[in-house]
Coordinates of C-alpha atoms in Angstrom, one line a residue:
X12 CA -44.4 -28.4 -12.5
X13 CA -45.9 -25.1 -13.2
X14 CA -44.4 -23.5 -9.9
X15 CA -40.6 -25.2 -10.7
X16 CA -40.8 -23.6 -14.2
X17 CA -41.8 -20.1 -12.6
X18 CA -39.2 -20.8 -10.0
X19 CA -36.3 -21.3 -12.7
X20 CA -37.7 -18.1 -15.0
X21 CA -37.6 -15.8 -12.2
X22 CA -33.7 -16.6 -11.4
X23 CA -32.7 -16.5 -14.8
X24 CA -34.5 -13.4 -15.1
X25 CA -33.4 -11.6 -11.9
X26 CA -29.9 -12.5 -12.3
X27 CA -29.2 -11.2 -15.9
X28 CA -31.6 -8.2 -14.8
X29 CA -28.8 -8.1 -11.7
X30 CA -25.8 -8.5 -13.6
X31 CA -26.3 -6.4 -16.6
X32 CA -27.1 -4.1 -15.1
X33 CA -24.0 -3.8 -12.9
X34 CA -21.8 -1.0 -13.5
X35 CA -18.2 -1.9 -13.3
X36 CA -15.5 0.4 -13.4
X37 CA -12.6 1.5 -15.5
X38 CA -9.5 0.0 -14.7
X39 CA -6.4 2.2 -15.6
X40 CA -3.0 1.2 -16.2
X41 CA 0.6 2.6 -17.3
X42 CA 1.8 0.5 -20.8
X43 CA 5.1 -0.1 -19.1
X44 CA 7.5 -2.7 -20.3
X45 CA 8.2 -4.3 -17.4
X46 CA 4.9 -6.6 -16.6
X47 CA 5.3 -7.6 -20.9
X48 CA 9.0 -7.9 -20.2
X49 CA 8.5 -10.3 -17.2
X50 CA 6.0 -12.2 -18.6
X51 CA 8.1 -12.9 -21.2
X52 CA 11.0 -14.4 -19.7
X53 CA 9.0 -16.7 -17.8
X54 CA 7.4 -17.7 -21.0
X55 CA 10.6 -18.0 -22.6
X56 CA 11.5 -21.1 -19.9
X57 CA 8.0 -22.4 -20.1
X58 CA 8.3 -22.8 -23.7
X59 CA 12.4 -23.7 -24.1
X60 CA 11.3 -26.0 -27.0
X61 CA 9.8 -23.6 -29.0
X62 CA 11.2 -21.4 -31.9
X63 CA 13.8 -19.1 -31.0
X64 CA 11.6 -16.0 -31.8
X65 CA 10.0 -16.8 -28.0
X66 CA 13.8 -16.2 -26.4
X67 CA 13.8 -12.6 -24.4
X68 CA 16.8 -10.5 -23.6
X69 CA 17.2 -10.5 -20.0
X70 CA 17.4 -6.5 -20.0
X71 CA 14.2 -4.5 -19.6
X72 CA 13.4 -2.8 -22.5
X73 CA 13.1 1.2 -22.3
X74 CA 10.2 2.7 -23.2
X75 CA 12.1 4.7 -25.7
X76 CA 11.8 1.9 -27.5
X77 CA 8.3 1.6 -27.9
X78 CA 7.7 -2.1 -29.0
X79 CA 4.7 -3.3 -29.3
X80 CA 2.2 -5.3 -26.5
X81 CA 2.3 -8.8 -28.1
X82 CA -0.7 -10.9 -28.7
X83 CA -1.8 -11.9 -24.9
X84 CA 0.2 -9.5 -22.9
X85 CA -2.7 -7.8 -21.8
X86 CA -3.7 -10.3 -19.7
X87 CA -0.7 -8.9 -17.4
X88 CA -1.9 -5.5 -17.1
X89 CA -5.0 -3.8 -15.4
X90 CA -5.6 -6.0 -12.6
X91 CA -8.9 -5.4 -11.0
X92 CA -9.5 -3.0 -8.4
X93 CA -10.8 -4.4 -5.5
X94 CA -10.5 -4.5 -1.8
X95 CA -9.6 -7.8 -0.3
X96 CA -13.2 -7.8 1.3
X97 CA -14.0 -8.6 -2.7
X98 CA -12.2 -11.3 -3.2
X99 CA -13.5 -14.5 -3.5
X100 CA -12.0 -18.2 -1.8
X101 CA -10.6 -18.7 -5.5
X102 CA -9.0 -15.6 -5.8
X103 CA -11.6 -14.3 -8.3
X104 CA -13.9 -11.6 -7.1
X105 CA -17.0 -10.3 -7.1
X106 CA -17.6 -8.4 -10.1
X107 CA -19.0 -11.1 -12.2
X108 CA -20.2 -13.3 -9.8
X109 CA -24.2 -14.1 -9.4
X110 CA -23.2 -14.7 -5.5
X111 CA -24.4 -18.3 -3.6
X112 CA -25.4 -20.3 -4.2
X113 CA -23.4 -20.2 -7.4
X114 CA -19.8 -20.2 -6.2
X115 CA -17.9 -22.9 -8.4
X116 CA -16.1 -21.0 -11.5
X117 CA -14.8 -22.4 -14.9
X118 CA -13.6 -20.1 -17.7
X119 CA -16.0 -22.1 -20.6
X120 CA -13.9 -19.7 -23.7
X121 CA -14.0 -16.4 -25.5
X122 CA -13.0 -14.5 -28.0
X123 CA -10.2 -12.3 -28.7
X124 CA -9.6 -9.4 -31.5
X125 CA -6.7 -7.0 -32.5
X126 CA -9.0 -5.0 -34.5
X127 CA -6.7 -1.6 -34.8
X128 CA -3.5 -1.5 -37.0
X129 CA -1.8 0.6 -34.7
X130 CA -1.9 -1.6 -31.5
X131 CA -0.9 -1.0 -28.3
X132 CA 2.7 0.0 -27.5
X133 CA 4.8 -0.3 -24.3
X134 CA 5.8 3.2 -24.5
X135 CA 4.5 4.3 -20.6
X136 CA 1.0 5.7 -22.2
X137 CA -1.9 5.6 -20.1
X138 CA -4.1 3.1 -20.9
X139 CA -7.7 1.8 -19.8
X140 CA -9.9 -2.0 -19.6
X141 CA -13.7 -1.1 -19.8
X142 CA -15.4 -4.9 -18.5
X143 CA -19.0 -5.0 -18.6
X144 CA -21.1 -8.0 -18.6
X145 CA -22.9 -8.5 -21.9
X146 CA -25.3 -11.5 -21.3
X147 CA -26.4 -13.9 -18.1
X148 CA -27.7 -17.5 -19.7
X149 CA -28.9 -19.8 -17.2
X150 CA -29.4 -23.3 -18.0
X151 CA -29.5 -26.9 -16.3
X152 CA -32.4 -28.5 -14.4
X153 CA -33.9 -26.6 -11.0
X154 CA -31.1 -27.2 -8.3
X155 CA -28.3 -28.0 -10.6
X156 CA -28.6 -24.4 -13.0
X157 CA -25.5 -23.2 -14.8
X158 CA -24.8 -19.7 -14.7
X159 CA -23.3 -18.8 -18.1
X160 CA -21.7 -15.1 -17.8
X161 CA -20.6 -13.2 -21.1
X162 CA -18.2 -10.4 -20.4
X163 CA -16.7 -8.0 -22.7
X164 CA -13.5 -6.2 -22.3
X165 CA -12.2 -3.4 -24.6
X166 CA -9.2 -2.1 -23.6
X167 CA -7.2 1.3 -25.2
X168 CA -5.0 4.1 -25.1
X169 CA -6.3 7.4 -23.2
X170 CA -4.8 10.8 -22.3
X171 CA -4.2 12.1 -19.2
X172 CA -7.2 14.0 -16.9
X173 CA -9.4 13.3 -19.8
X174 CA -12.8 12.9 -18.6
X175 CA -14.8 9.3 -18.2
X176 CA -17.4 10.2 -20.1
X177 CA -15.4 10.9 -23.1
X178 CA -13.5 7.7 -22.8
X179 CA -16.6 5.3 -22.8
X180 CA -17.5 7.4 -26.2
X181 CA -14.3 6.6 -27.4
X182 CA -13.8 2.9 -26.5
X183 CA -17.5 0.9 -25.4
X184 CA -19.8 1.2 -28.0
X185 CA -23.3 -0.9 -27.8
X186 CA -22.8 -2.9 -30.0
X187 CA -20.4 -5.8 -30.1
X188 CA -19.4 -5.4 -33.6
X189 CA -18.8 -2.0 -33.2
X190 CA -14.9 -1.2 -32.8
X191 CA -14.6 2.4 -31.4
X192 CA -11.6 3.2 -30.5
X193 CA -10.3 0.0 -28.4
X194 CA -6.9 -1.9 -29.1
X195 CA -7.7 -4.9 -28.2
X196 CA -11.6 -6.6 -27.6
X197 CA -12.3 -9.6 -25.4
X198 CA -14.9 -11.4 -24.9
X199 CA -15.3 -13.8 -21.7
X200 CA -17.7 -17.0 -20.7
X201 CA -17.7 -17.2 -17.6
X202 CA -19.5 -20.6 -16.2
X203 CA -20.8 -20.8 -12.5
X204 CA -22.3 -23.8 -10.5
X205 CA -23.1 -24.6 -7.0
X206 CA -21.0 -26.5 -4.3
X207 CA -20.2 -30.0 -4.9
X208 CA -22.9 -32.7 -3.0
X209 CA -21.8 -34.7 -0.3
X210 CA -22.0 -37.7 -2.6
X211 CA -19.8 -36.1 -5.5
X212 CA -17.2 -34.9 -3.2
X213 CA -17.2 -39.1 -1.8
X214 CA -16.5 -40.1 -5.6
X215 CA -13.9 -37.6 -6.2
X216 CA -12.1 -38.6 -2.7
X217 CA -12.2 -42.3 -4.2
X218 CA -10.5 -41.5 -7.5
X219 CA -8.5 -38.8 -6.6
X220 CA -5.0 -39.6 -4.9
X221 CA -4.6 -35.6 -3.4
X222 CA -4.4 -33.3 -0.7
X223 CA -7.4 -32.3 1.1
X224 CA -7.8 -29.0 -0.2
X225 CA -7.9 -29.9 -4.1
X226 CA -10.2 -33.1 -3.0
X227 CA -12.6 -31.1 -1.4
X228 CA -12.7 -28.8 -5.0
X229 CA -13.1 -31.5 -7.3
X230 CA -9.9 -31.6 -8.6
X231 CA -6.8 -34.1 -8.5
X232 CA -4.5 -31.4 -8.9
X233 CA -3.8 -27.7 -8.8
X234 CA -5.4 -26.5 -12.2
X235 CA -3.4 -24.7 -14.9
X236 CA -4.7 -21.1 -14.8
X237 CA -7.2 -20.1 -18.2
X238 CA -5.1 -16.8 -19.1
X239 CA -2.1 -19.0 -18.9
X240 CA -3.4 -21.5 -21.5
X241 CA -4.7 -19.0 -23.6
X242 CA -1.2 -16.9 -23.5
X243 CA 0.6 -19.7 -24.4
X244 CA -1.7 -20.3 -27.3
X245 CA -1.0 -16.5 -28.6
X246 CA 2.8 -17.1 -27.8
X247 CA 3.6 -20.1 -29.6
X248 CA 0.8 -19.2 -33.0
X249 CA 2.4 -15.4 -33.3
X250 CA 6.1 -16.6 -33.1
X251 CA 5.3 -19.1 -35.7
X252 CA 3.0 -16.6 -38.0
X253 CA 5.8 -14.2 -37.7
X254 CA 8.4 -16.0 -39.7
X255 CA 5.5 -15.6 -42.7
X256 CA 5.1 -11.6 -41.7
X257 CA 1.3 -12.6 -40.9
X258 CA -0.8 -11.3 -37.5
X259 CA -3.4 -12.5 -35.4
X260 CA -6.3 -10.5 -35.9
X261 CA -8.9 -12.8 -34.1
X262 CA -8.9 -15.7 -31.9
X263 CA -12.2 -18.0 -30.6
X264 CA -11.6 -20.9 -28.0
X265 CA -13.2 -23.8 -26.1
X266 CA -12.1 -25.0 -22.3
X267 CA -13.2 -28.5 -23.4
X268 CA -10.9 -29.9 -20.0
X269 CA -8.8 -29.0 -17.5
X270 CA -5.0 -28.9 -17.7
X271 CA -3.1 -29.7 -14.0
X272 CA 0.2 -28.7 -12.0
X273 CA 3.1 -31.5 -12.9
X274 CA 1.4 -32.6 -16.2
X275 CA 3.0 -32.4 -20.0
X276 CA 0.8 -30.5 -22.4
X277 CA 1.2 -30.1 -26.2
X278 CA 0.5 -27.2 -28.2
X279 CA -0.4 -27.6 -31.9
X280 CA -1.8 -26.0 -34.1
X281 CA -2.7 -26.5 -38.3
X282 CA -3.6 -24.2 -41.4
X283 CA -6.8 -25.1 -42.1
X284 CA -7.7 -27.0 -45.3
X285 CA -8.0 -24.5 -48.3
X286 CA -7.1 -21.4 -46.3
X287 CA -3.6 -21.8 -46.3
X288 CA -2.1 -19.5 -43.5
X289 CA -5.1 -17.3 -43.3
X290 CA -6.8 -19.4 -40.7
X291 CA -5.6 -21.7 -38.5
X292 CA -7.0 -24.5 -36.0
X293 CA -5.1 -25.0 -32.6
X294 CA -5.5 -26.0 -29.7
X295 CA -4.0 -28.1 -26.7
X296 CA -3.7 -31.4 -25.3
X297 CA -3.5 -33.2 -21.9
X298 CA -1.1 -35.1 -20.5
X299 CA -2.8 -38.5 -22.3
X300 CA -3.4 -36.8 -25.9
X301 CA -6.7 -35.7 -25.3
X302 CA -8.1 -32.5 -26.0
X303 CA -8.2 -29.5 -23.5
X304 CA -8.6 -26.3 -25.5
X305 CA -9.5 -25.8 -29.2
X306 CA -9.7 -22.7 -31.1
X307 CA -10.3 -21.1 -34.4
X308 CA -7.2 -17.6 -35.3
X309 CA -8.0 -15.6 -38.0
X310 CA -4.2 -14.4 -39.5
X311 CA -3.7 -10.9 -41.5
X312 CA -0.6 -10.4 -43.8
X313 CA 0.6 -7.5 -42.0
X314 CA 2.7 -6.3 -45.6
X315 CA 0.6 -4.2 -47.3
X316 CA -0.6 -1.9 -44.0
X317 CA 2.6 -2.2 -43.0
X318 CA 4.3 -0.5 -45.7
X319 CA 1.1 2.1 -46.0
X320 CA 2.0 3.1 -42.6
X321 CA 6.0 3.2 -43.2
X322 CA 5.4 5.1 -46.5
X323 CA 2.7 7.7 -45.1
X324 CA 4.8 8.2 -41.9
X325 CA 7.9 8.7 -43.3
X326 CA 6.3 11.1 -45.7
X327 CA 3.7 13.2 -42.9
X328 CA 7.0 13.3 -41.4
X329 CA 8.9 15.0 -43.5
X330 CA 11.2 12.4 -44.1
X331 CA 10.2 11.5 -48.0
X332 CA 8.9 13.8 -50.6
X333 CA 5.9 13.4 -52.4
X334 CA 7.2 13.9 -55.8
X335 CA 9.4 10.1 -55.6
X336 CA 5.6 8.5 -54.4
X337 CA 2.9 9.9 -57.0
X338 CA 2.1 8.3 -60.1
X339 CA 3.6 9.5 -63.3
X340 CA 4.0 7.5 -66.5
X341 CA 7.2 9.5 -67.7
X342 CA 8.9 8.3 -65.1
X343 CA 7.8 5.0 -65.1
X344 CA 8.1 4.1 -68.8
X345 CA 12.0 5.4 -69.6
X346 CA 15.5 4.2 -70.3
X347 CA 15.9 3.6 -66.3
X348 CA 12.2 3.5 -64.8
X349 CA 11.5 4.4 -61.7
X350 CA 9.2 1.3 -61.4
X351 CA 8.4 1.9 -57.5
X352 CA 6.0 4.5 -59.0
X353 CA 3.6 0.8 -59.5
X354 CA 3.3 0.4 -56.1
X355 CA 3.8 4.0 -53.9
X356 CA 0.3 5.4 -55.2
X357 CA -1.1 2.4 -53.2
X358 CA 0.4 3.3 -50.1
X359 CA 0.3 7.1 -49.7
X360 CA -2.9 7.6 -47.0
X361 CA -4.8 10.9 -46.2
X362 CA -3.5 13.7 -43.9
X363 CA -4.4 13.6 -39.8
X364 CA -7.4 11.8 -38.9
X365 CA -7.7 10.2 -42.6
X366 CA -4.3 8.6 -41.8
X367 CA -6.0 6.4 -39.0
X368 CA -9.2 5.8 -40.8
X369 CA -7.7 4.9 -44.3
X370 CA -5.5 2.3 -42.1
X371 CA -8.0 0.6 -40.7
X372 CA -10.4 0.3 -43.5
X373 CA -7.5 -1.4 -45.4
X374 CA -6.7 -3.6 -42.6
X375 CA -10.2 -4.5 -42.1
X376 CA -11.7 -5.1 -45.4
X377 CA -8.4 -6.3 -47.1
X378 CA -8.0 -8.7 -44.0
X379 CA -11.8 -10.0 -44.4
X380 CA -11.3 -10.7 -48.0
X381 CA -8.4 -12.8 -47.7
X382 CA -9.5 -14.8 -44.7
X383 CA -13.3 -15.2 -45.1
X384 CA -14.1 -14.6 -48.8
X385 CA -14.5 -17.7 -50.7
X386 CA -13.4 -16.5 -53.6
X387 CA -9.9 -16.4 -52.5
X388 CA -9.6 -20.0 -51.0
X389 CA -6.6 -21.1 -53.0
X390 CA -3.2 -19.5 -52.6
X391 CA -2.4 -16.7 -54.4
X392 CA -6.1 -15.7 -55.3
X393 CA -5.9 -12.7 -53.4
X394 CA -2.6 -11.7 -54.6
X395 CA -4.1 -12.1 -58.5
X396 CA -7.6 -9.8 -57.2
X397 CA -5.3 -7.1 -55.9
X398 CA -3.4 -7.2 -59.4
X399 CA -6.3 -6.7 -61.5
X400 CA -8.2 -3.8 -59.4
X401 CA -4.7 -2.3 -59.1
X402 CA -4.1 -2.1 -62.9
X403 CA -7.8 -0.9 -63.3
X404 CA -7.7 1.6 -60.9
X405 CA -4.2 2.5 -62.4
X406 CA -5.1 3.0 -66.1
X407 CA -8.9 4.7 -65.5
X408 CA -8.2 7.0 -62.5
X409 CA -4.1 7.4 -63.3
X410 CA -4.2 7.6 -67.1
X411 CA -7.7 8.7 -68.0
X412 CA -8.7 10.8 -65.1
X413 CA -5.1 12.2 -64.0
X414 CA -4.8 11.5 -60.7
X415 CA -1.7 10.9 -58.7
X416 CA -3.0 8.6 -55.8
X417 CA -5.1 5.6 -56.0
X418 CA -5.1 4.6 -51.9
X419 CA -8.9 5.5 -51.2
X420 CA -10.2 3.9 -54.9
X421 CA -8.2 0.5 -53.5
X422 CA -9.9 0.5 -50.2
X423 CA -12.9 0.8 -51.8
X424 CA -12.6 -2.2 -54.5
X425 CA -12.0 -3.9 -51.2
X426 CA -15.6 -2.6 -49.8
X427 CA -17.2 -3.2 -52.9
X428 CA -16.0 -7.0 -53.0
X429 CA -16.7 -7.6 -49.3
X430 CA -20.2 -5.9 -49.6
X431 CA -21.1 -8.1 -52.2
X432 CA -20.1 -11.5 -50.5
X433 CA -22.0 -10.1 -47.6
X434 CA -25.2 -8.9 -48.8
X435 CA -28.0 -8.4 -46.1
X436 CA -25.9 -7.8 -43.2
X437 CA -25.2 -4.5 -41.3
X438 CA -22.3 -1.8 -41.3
X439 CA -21.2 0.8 -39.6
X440 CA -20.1 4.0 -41.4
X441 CA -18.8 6.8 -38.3
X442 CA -22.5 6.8 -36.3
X443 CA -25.1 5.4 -38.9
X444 CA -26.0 1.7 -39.4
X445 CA -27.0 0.9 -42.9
X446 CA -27.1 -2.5 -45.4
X447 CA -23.3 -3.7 -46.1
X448 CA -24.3 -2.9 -49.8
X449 CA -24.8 0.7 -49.4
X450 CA -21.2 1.3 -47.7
X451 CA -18.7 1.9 -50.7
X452 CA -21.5 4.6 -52.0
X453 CA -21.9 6.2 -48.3
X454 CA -17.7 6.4 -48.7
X455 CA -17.6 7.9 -52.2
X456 CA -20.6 11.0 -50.8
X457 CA -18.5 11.6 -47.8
X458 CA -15.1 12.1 -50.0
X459 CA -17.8 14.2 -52.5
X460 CA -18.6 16.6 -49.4
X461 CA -15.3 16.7 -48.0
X462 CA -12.8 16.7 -51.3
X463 CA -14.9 17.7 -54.0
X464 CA -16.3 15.6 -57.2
X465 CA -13.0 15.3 -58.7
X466 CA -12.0 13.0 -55.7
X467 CA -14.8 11.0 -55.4
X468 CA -14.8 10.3 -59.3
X469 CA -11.3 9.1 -58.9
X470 CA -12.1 6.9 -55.7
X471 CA -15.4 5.7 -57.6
X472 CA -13.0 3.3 -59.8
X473 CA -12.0 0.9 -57.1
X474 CA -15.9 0.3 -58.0
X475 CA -15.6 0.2 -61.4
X476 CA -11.9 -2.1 -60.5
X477 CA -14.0 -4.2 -58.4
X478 CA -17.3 -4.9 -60.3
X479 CA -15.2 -5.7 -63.3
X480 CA -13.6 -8.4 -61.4
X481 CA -16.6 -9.5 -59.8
X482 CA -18.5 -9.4 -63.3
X483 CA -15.4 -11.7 -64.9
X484 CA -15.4 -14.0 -62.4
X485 CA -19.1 -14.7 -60.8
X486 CA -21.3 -13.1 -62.7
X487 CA -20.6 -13.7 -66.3
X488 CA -19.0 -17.4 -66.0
X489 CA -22.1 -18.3 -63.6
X490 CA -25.2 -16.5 -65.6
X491 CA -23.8 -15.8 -68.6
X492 CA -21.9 -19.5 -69.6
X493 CA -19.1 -18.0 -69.9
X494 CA -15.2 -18.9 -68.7
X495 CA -13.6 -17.1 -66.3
X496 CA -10.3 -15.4 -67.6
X497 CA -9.1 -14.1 -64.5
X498 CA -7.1 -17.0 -62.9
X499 CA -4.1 -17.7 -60.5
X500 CA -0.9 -18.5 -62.7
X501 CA 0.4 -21.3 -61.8
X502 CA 3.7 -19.6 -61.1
X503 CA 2.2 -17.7 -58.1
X504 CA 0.1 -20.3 -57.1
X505 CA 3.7 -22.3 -57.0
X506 CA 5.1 -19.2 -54.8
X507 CA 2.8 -18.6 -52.5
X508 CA 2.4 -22.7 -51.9
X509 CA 5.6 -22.3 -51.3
X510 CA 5.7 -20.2 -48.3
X511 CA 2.7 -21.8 -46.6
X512 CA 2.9 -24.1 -44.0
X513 CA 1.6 -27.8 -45.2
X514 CA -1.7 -29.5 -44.1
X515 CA 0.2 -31.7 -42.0
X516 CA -1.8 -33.3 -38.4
X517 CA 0.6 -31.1 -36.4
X518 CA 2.0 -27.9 -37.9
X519 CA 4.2 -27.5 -35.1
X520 CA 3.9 -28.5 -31.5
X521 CA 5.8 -27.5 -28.1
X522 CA 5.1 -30.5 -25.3
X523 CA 5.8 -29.4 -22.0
X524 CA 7.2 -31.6 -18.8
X525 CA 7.5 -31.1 -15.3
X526 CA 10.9 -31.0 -13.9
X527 CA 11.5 -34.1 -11.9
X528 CA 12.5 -34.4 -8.0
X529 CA 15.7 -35.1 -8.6
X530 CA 16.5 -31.9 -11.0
X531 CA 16.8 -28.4 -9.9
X532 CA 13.6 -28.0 -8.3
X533 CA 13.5 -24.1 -8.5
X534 CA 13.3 -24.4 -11.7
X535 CA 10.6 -25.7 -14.7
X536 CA 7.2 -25.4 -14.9
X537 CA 6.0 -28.5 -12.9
X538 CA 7.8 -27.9 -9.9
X539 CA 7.0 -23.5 -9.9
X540 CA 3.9 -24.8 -8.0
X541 CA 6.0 -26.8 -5.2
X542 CA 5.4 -23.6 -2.9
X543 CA 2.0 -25.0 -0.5
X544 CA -0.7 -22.0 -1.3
X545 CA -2.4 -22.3 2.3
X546 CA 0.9 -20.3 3.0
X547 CA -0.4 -17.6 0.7
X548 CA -3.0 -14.8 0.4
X549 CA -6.2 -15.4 -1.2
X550 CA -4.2 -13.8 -4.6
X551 CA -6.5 -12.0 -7.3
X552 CA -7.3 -13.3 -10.7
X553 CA -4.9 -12.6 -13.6
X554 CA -6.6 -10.0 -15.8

């Protein structure tokens, strides 16, 4: 017993020795629209039942237009670079493999995040997919061991000629929760097992009614590919968050089952209880109801960014002058106000590089508020929060301290309120890891050494905004018996209601069919796999 636990350590041990420490290299890629393009009219026949937001004009977009990658597109780009000598029976390869005995391969889940405002556009840019293998788990009994692989993927814009070394600064950072620089993150598990026995491959050849070849891989049917199934997911979820201007900023999933060639599957998917369209359960049946993928997406409201970055563009550019954004009471209060002057000083951000940071950080935090704070877990609390810090920040830093733009003191109400529903975890401010609580005052020194005190007194009341909330709402009501003032009118409640999607088993679902014999067999999804693959290469996997 001693010697078959010191045999299992010591392959555990060796292989995630082995296989962290492999280097594997950059992939590059051109953001061209036509892989996005095609992908997307084969989608758009795959997925004929869905919403018409899915349809695809038949032209190839020019990259003039510079649209952006949607959610799963990546998939189609940077395919690994490998010589067929790498490529394994499966059409995998051999960067992630632990080698024999280990050569049967399931994609067990991930996770996916968009965590940049500014994603990824088809506009020709060169781009890069940095893969490296984050963890080796093995697990199972001596001579039937699972090899669990966790791979990360962070994939981003880059210029031309610039050197590798700058671009793993940029983009791979140590740290999983770190962001750097990367567009999209992805993170892989990877499950490998041995061969089949003799006396599995007899039971399968019993209950299976198939060719040879899928018999002999366990299988009674060609398997629906993992990218696909989770590209569909993305597809279907984004056209359906789009008609309520929300995003996907996060998505964790399960392979529970596999999904065959010539068998109907149903996508579905549900706002989950108390959330309303901020987080959403999906996931996908089989052919007899039961349950083949499930997942967990994290949506973002995409309005407020949105408009920041339409507003601060427009006016970098030198399309919109200041003096119709700043705040200014005179013009506000008179016989015709100029009430837009409410709202602009929201959504004006900082010059150059503070135009990317101030972006994110009110993409991030405002995002993590409305999704994960329980405060917010009724509709329209969020909207009532952003009210009351607004109209604090409004009347201390606009009429008492004279300022003209209140952007940086509302991402920081949002820091404050998210540090203190995450007390005793870590953030990240530029290099420096420190206690979530400490980041709104390591935000306020850096705008004292960079603007001056002025500036960081005027940020400093999104504090004030957001401790008064928090003081109205939690602190006082809870310690002090007290009520809490600061409610949701019903009115917005009502509205935002309104345009959420109900609690309903199935918010929407798309169920998809093979194409019978007797139909156009060229066509549909079931018969696309008609072609025998013994006539084919060994292919490559699909991102």
């Amino acid at each position: 017993m001693v010697v078959a636990l010191r045999t299992y350590s010591s392959l555990g041990e060796r292989l995630h020795r082995e296989l962290t420490s492999r280097e594997l290299p950059m992939t590059f890629d051109y953001l061209h629209t036509q892989p996005s393009h095609l992908l997307g009219l084969t989608l758009t026949d795959l997925l004929s039942k869905s919403p018409p937001l899915l349809r695809t004009h038949t032209a190839l977009p020019s990259i003039n237009r510079a649209c952006h990658l949607p959610a799963g597109h990546h998939l189609v780009y940077f395919p690994p670079q490998v010589t067929l000598s790498q490529l394994l029976p499966d059409g995998t390869d051999v960067l992630h493999s632990p080698g024999e005995p280990f050569n049967r391969r399931l994609w067990a889940g991930g996770r996916l995040r968009f965590p940049i405002t500014s994603d990824l556009v088809l506009n020709g840019a060169r781009a890069v997919c940095i893969e490296t293998i984050r963890d080796v788990i093995v697990n199972g009994r001596e001579g039937a061991e699972k090899v669990a692989v966790k791979i990360e993927r962070r994939i981003g814009t880059v210029q031309e000629n610039e050197e590798e070394s700058s671009i793993r600064r940029r983009i791979w950072k140590e740290s999983e929760a770190e962001i750097g620089n990367a567009s999209v993150i992805e993170n892989r598990d990877l499950v490998f097992m041995r061969k089949k026995t003799q006396e599995e491959l007899s039971h399968d050849k019993a209950n299976f009614d198939n060719n040879s070849r899928i018999i002999n891989q366990g299988y009674r049917n060609l398997l629906v590919h993992g990218p696909l199934t989770l590209t569909l997911l993305l597809t279907v979820l984004e056209a359906h968050l789009t008609k309520s201007n929300r995003a996907i900023r996060e998505i964790q999933y399960r392979n529970l089952a596999s999904l065959f060639v010539e068998e109907p599957l149903t996508i579905c998917g549900k706002p989950k209880v108390g959330k309303g369209d901020a987080v959403w359960d999906v996931w996908i049946e089989g052919r007899n109801g039961g349950l083949a993928v499930r997942g967990t997406a994290l949506t973002s409201p995409v309005t407020i960014t949105t408009l920041a970055f339409a507003q601060s563009a427009l006016f970098y550019g030198g399309l919109l002058s200041g003096r119709y954004l700043i705040f200014s009471p005179g013009l506000i209060f008179k016989l015709i106000p100029e009430v837009w002057r409410l709202l602009s000083p929201f959504l004006l951000t900082g010059p150059r590089l503070d135009f990317v940071f101030d972006l994110y950080f009110m993409f991030k935090y405002g995002s993590a508020l409305e999704t994960g704070s329980p405060r917010f877990s009724l509709p329209g609390d969020f909207f009532t929060y952003v009210f009351f810090v607004a109209t604090i920040i409004m009347l201390t830093a606009g009429y008492l301290l004279h300022d003209v733009i209140f952007t940086h003191a509302l991402i920081i109400a949002f820091v404050y309120t998210f540090a203190q529903d995450n007390r005793g975890r870590k953030a990240s401010f530029l290099v420096i890891q420190l206690p979530v609580e400490f980041l709104p005052l390591a935000m306020l020194i850096w705008s004292l050494i960079h603007y001056g005190w002025q500036a960081a007194l005027s940020e400093s009341m999104g504090i004030v905004a957001a401790h008064m909330y928090d003081f109205l709402t939690r602190i006082y009501p809870t310690f002090g018996g007290g009520r809490n003032y600061i409610t949701t009118p019903n009115f917005v409640s009502e509205f935002f209601s309104a345009h959420t999607a109900r609690n309903q088993y199935r918010a929407y679902g798309t169920a998809y069919r093979p194409v019978s014999e007797e139909q156009n067999s060229s066509r549909g999804w079931g018969s696309s796999f008609q072609i025998p693959w013994s006539s084919r290469g060994p292919g490559r996997r699909l991102g």
